Coordinates of C-alpha atoms and ligand atoms in Angstrom, one line a residue:
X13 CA 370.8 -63.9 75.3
X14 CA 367.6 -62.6 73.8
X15 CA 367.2 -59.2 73.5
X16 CA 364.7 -57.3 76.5
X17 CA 362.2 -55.0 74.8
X18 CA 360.3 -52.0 76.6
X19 CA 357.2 -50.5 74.9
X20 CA 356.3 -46.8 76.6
X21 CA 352.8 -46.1 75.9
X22 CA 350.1 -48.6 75.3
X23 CA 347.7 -46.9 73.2
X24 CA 347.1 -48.8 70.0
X25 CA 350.7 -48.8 68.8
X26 CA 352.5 -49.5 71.9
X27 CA 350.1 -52.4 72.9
X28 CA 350.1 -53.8 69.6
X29 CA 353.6 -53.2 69.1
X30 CA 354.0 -55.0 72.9
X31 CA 351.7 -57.7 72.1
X32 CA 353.9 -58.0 68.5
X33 CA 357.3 -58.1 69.9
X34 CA 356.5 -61.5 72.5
X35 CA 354.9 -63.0 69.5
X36 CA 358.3 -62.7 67.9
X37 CA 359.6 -64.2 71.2
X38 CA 361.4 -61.3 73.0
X39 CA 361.1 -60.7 76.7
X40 CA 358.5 -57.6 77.0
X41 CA 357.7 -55.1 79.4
X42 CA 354.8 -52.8 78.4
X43 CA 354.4 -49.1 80.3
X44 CA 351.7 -46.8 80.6
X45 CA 351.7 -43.7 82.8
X46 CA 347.8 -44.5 83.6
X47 CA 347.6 -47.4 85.9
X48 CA 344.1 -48.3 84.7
X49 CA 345.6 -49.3 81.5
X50 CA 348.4 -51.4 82.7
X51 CA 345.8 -53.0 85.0
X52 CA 343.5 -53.8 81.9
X53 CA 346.4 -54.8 80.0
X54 CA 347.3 -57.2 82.4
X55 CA 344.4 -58.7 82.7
X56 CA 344.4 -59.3 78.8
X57 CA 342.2 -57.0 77.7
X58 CA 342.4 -53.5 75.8
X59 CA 340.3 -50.5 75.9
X60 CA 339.4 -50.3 72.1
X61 CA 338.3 -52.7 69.8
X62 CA 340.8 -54.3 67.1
X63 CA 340.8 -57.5 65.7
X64 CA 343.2 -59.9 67.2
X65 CA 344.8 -57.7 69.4
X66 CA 343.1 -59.4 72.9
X67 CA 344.2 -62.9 71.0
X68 CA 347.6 -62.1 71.2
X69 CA 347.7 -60.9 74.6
X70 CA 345.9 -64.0 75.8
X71 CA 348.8 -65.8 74.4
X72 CA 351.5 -63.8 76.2
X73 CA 350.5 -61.9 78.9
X74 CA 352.1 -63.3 81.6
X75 CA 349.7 -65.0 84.5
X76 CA 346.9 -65.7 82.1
X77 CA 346.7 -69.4 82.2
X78 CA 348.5 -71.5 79.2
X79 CA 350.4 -68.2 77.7
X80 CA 354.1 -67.6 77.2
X81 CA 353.8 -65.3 79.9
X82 CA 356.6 -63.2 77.9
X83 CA 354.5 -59.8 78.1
X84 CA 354.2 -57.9 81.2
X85 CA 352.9 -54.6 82.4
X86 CA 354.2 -51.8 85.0
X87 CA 354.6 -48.4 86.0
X88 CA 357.2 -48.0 87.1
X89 CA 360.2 -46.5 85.1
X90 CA 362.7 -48.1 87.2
X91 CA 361.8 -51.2 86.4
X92 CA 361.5 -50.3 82.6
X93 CA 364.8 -49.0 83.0
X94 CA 367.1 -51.9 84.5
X95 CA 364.9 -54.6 82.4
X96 CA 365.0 -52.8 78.7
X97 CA 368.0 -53.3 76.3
X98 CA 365.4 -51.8 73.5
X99 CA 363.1 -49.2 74.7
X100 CA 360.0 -48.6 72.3
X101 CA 358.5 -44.5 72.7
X102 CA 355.2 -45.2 71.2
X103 CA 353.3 -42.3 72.8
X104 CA 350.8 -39.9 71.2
X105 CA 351.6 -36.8 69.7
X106 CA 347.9 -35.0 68.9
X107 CA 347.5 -32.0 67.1
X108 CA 348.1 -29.0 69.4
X109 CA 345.3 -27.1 70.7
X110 CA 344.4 -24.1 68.2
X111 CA 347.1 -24.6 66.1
X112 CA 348.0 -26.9 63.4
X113 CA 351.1 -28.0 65.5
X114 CA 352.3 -31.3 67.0
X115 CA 351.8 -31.8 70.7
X116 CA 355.7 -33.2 71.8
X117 CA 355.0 -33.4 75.6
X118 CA 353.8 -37.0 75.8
X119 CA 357.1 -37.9 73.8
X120 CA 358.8 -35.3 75.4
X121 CA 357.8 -36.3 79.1
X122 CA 358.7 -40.0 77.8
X123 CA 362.4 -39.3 77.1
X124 CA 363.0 -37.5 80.2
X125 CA 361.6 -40.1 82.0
X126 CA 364.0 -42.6 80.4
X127 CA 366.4 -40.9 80.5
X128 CA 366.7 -40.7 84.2
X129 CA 366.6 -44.6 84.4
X130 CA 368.0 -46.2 81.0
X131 CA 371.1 -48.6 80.9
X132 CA 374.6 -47.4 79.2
X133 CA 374.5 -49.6 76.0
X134 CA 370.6 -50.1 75.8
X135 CA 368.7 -48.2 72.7
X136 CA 365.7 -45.9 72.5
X137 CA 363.8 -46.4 69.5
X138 CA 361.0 -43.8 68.7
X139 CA 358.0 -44.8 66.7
X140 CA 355.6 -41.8 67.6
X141 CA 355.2 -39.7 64.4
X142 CA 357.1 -36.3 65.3
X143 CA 357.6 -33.4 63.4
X144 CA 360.8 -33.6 61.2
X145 CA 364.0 -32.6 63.5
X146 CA 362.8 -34.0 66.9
X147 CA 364.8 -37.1 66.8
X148 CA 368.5 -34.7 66.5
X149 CA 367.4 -32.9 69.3
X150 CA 365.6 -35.8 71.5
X151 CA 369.4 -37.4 71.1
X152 CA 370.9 -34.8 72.6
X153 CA 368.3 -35.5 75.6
X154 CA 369.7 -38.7 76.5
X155 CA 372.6 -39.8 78.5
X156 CA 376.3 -41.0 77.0
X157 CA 376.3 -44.6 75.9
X158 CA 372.4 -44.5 75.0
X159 CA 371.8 -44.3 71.7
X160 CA 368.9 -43.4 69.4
X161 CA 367.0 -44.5 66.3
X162 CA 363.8 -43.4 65.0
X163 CA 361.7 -46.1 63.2
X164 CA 358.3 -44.9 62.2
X165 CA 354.8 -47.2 62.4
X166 CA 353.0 -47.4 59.3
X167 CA 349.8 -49.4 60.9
X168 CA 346.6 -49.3 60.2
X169 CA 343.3 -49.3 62.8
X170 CA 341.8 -52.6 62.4
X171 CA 345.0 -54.1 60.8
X172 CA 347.2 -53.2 63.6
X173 CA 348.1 -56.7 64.5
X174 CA 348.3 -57.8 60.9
X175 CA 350.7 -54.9 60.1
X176 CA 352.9 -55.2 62.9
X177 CA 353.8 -58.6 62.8
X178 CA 354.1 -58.5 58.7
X179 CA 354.9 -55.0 58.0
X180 CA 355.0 -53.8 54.2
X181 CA 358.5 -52.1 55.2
X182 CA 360.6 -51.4 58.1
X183 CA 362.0 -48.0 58.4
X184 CA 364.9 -47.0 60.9
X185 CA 367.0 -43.8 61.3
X186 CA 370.1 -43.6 62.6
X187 CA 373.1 -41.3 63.7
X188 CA 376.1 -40.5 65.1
X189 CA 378.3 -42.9 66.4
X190 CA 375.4 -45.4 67.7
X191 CA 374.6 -46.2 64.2
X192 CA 376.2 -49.1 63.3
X193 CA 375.2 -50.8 66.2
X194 CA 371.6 -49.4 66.6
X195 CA 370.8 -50.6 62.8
X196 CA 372.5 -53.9 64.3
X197 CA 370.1 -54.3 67.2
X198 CA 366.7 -53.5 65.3
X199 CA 368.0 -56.0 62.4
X200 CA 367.9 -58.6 65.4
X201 CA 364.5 -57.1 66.8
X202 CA 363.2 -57.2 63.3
X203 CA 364.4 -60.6 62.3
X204 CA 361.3 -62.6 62.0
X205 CA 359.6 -59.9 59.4
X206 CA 363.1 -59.3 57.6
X207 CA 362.8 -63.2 57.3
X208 CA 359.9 -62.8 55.9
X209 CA 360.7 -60.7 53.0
X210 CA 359.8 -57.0 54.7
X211 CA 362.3 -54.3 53.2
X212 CA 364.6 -53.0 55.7
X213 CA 365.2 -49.4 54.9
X214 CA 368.2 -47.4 56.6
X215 CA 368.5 -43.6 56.6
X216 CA 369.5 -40.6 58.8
X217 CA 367.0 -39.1 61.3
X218 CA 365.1 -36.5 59.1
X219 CA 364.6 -39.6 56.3
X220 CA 362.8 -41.5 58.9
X221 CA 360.6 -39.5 60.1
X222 CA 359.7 -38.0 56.8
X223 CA 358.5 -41.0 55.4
X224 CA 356.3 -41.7 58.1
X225 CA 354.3 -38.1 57.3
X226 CA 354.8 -38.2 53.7
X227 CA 353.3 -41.9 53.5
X228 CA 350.3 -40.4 54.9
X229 CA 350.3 -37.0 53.6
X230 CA 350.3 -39.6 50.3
X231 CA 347.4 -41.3 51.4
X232 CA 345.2 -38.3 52.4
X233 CA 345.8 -36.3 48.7
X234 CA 344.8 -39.7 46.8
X235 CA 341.7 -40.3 48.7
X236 CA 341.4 -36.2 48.4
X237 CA 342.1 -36.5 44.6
X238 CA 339.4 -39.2 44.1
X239 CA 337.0 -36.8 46.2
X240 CA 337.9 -33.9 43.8
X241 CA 336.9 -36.6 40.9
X242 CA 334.3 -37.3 42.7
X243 CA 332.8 -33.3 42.9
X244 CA 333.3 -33.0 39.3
X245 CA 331.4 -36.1 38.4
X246 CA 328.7 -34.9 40.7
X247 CA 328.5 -31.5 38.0
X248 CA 329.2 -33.3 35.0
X249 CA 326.7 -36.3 35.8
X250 CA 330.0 -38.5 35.2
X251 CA 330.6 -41.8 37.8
X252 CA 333.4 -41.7 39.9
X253 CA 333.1 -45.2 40.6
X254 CA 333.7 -46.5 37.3
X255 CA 336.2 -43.1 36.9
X256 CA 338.3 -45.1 40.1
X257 CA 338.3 -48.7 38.7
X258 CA 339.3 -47.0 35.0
X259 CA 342.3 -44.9 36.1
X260 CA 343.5 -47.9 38.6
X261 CA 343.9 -50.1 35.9
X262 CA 347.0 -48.5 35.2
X263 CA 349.7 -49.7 37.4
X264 CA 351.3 -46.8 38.0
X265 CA 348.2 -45.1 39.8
X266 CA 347.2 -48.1 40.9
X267 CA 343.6 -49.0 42.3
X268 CA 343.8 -48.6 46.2
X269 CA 342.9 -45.8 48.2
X270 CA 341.0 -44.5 45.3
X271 CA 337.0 -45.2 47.2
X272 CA 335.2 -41.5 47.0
X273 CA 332.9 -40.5 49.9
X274 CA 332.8 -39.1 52.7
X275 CA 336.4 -38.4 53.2
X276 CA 339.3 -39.2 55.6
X277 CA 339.5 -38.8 59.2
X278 CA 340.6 -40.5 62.4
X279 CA 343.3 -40.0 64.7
X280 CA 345.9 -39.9 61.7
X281 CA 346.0 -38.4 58.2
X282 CA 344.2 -35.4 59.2
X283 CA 346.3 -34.1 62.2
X284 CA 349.4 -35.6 60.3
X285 CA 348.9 -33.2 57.7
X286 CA 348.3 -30.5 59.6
X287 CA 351.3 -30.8 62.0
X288 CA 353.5 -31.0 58.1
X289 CA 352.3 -27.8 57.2
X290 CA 353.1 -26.5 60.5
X291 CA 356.8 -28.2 60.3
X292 CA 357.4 -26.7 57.0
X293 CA 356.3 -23.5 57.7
X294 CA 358.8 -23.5 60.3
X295 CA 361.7 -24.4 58.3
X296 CA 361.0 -22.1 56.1
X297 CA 359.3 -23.6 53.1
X298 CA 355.3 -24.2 53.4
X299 CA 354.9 -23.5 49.9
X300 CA 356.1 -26.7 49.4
X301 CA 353.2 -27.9 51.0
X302 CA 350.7 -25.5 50.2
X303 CA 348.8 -28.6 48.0
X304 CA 347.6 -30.4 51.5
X305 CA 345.9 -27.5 52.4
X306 CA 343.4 -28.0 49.3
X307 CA 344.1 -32.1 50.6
X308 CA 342.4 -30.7 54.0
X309 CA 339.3 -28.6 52.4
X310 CA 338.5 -30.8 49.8
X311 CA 338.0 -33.7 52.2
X312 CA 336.1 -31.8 55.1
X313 CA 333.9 -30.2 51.8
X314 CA 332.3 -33.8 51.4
X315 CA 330.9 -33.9 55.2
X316 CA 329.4 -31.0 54.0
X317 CA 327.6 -32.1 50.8
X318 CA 326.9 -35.1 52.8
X319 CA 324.7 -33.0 54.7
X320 CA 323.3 -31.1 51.3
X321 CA 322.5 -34.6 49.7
X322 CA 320.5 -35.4 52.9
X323 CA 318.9 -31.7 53.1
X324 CA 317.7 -32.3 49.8
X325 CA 316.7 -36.0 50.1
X326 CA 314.4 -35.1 53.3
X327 CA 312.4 -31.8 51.2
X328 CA 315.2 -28.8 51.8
X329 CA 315.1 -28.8 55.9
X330 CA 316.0 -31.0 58.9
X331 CA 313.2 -29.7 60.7
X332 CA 311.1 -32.4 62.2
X333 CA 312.7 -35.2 60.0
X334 CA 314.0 -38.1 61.1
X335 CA 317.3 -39.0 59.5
X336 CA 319.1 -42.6 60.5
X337 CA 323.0 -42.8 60.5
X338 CA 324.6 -46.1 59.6
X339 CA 328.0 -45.6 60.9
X340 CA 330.2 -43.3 63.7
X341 CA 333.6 -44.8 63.6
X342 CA 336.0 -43.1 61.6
X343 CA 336.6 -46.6 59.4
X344 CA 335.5 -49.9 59.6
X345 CA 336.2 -52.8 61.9
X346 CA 337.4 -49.9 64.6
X347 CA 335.7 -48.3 67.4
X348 CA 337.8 -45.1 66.5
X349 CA 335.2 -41.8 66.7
X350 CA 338.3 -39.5 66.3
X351 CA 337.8 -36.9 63.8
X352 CA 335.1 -39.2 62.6
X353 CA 333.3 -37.9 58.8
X354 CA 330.2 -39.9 60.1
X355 CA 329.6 -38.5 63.7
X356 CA 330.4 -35.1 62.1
X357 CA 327.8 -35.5 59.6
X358 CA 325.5 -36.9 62.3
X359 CA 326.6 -33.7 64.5
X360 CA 325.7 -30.9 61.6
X361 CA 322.5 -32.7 60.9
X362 CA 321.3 -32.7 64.5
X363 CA 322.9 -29.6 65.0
X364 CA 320.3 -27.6 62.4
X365 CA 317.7 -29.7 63.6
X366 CA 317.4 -33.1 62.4
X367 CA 316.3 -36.0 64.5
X368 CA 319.2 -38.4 63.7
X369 CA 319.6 -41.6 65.4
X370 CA 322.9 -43.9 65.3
X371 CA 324.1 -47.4 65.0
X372 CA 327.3 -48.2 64.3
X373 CA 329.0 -52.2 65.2
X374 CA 331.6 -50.9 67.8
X375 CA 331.8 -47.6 67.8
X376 CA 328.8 -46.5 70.2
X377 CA 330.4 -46.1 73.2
X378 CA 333.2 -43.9 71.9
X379 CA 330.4 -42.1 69.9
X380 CA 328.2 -41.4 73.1
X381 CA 331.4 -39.8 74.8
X382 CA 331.8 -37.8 71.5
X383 CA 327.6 -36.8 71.4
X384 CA 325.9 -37.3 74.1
X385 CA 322.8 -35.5 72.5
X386 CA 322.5 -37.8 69.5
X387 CA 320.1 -41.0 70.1
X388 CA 321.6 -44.0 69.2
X389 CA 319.7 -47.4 68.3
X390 CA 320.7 -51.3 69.4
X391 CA 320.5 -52.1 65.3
X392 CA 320.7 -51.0 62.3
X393 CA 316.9 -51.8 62.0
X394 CA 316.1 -50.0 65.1
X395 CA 317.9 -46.8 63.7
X396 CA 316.4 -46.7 60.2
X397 CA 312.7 -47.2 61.8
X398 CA 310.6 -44.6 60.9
X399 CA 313.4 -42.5 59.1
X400 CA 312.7 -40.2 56.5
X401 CA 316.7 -41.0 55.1
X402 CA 318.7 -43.5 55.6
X403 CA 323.3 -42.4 55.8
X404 CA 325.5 -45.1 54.8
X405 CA 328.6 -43.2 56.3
X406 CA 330.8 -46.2 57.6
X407 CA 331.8 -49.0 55.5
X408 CA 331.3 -52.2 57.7
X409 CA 330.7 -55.3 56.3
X410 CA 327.6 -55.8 58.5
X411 CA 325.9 -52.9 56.7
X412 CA 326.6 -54.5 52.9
X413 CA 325.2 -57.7 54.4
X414 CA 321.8 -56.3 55.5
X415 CA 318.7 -56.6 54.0
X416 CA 317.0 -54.1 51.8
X417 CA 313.6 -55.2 51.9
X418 CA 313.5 -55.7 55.5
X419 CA 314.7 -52.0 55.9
X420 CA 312.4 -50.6 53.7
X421 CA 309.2 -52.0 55.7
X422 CA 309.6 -49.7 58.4
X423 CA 311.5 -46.7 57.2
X424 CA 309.4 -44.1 56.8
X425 CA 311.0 -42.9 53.2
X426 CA 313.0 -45.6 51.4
X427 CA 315.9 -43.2 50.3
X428 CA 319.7 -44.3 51.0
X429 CA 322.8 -42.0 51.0
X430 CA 325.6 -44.1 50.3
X431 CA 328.8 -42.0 51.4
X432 CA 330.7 -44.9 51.3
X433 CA 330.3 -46.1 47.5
X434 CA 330.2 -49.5 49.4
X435 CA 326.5 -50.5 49.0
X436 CA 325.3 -52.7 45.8
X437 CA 322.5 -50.4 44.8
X438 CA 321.1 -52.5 42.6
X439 CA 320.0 -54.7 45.3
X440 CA 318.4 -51.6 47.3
X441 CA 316.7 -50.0 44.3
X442 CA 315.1 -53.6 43.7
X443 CA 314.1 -53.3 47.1
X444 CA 312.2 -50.5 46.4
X445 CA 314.9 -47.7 47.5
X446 CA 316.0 -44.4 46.2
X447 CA 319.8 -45.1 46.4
X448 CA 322.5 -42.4 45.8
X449 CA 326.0 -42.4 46.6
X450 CA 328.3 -39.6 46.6
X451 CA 329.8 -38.7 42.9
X452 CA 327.3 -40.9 41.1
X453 CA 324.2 -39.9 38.6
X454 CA 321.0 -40.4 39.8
X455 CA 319.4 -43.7 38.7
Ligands
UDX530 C1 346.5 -44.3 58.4 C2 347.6 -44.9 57.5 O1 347.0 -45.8 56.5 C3 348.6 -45.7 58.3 O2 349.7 -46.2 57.5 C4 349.2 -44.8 59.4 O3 350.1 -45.5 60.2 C5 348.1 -44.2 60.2 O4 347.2 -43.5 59.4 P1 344.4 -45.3 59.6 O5 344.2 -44.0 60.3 O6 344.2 -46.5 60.5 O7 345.8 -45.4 59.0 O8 343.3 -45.4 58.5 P2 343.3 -45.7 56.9 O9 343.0 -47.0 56.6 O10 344.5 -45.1 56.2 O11 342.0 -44.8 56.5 C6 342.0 -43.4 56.8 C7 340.7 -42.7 56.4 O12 340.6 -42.7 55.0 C8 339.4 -43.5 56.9 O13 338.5 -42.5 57.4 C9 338.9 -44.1 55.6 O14 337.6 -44.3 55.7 C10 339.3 -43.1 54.6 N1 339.5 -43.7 53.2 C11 340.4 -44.6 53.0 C12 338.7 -43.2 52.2 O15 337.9 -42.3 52.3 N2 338.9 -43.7 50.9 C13 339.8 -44.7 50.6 O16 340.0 -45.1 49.5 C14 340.6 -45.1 51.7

């Protein structure tokens, strides 16, 4: 009999990870404590933008006409509990309030509720990234004869689908007793991408949920590293462009995550690293992770000489000047605002008393929620009309693919901040642009 999968939360992990799991062919049932959600769901659709994701649930959510009708939706934890042999948590866990901490009471709340209704002999698998030591004492939460494992999500916004159903590795934790035969059941869930070729890694609880946060605390010091690089070259009149494409040449540094600009944010790598400071400092040992701190100020220093570049581009003040932002979501080909380096940039700008208008492909919505005060344009023409500068701040591929000359008939000053290293200058200087990007000389 095929295995019945559960997915708690559908936020962008649990809905992908949902929409994943019925493409593999298991049974799903998909929960969500907000009942707008599952309705959405249901009806196919999601309530953020990523590529492929409404594809898949057109082909599996069940009552759409012609799919496999293998994904369903509910909300009630009864049901979740007397249908799942494998229960997915895939709840949030923001950054506390204040404090550099982890909020636990989504996964906290999810557990309980499982608790209360899951089958002897089913398995709870975590995925939420938790602070090291939750898993031990979430075990302890659940009843006899339901077992544990903790398998973290490496995804990425805008290559959720992608990553999920061909993950790079699969991580699982196990303990106790249970182990044997929780590794055994996620080999089966996993099968497909094992098929595939994706490493299957097996460790104890703390393994598995460090990996998740040093992956990313990982990511967030190369990008910072590059940014540091990038500072320098911006002293030295060095290129950190051609500085990026040099050192990556050599294997073991390797040439990814290595773009300078305007930094990291989103709803990851920056609360990530906070919440691991947090975690070590509780266990006794945050000098061992006194480095991401630097990580953290280096990256949120670039917003800020973002803004300087601009200051200086429109005369050394925002006052009256009309400054156009290409770009609010956090990374391309998302609609993710969270802890977004261009909407913060837009924010500090408007904030001292720039006139800065907005485009960005998807992200305008979430960005109106975020800044109501900012004005946003219908195009990326409509924005840079009449500006005095122009922010390249978000690297979408609809931004590369515009046209310089066009632009530069009705801005008002043809100068470009590039604080994505992502725009061929050459083609906007021939245009008849000033171009600068972040951590290059001056043309
Ligand atoms: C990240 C991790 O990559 C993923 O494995 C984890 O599961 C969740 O966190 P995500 O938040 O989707 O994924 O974004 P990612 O693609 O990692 O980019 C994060 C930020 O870094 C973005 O703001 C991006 O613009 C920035 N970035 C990335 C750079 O500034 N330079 C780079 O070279 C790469």
């Amino acid at each position: 009999m095929a295995l019945k999968i559960t997915v708690i939360g559908t936020g962008y992990l649990g809905a992908t990870h949902a929409a994943a799991m019925a493409e593999m062919g298991f049974e799903v049932l998909g929960l969500d404590v907000v009942p707008e959600k599952v309705e959405l769901l249901a009806s196919g659709r999601v309530p953020m933008y990523e590529p492929g994701l409404e594809e898949l649930l057109a082909k599996h959510v069940a009552g759409l006409e012609g799919s496999t009708g293998r994904l369903r939706f509910t909300t009630s934890w009864e049901e979740v509990g007397a249908f799942g042999d494998v229960h997915f948590v895939c709840v949030n866990t923001p950054q506390k309030h204040g404090e550099y901490g982890c909020d636990m009471s989504y996964v906290d709340a999810a557990f309980a509720s499982l608790a209360a209704v899951a089958r002897e002999g089913s398995l709870v698998v975590g995925k939420s990234t938790v602070p090291v030591g939750s898993a031990e004492r979430l075990a302890a939460t659940l009843p006899a004869g339901v077992d544990l494992a903790w398998n973290p999500e490496f995804l990425r916004e805008g290559f959720a689908v992608q990553d999920t159903l061909h993950p790079d590795r699969i991580v699982v934790g196990v303990s106790g007793d249970g182990a044997g035969r929780a590794e055994k059941l996620l080999r089966e869930v996993y099968a497909v991408p094992v098929g595939e070729g994706s490493p299957f890694v097996v460790g104890d609880f703390p393994t598995a949920e460090l990996v998740k946060t040093a992956a990313n605390s990982f990511l967030a010091t190369k990008i910072s590293f590059i940014n540091a690089m990038a500072e320098i070259c911006e002293a030295a009149g060095g290129d950190v462009v051609k500085l990026a494409e040099a050192i990556g040449h050599d294997e073991r540094i390797g040439n990814k995550f290595l773009r300078a600009g305007v930094g990291f944010g989103g709803g990851c790598l920056p609360k990530d690293i906070r919440a691991f400071m947090a975690r070590a400092g509780e266990l006794g040992v945050d000098q061992a992770l006194t480095f991401l701190r630097e990580i953290d100020s280096i990256n949120m220093r670039r917003r800020g000489q973002m803004v300087e570049m601009a200051r200086e581009a429109v005369g050394g003040s925002f006052l009256g000047r009309r400054v156009a932002v290409l770009g609010a979501a956090f990374k391309p080909d998302s609609d993710d605002v969270r802890d977004s380096p261009a909407l913060n940039v837009a924010g500090q700008i408007h904030l001292q008393g720039g006139q800065v208008t907005v485009y960005d492909p998807k992200g305008m919505d979430n960005a109106r929620k975020v800044f109501p005060t900012l004005a946003y344009a219908d195009s990326a023409l409509e924005a840079v009309r009449g500006a005095d500068v122009v922010l390249h701040l978000t690297e979408w591929r609809e931004f590369r693919e515009l046209d310089p000359a066009e632009l530069a008939a009705v801005a008002s000053s043809p100068v470009v901040l590039d604080g994505r290293n992502a725009l061929d200058g050459e083609r906007w200087r021939a245009a008849g642009w000033t171009y600068r990007a972040m951590g290059r000389p001056r043309a």
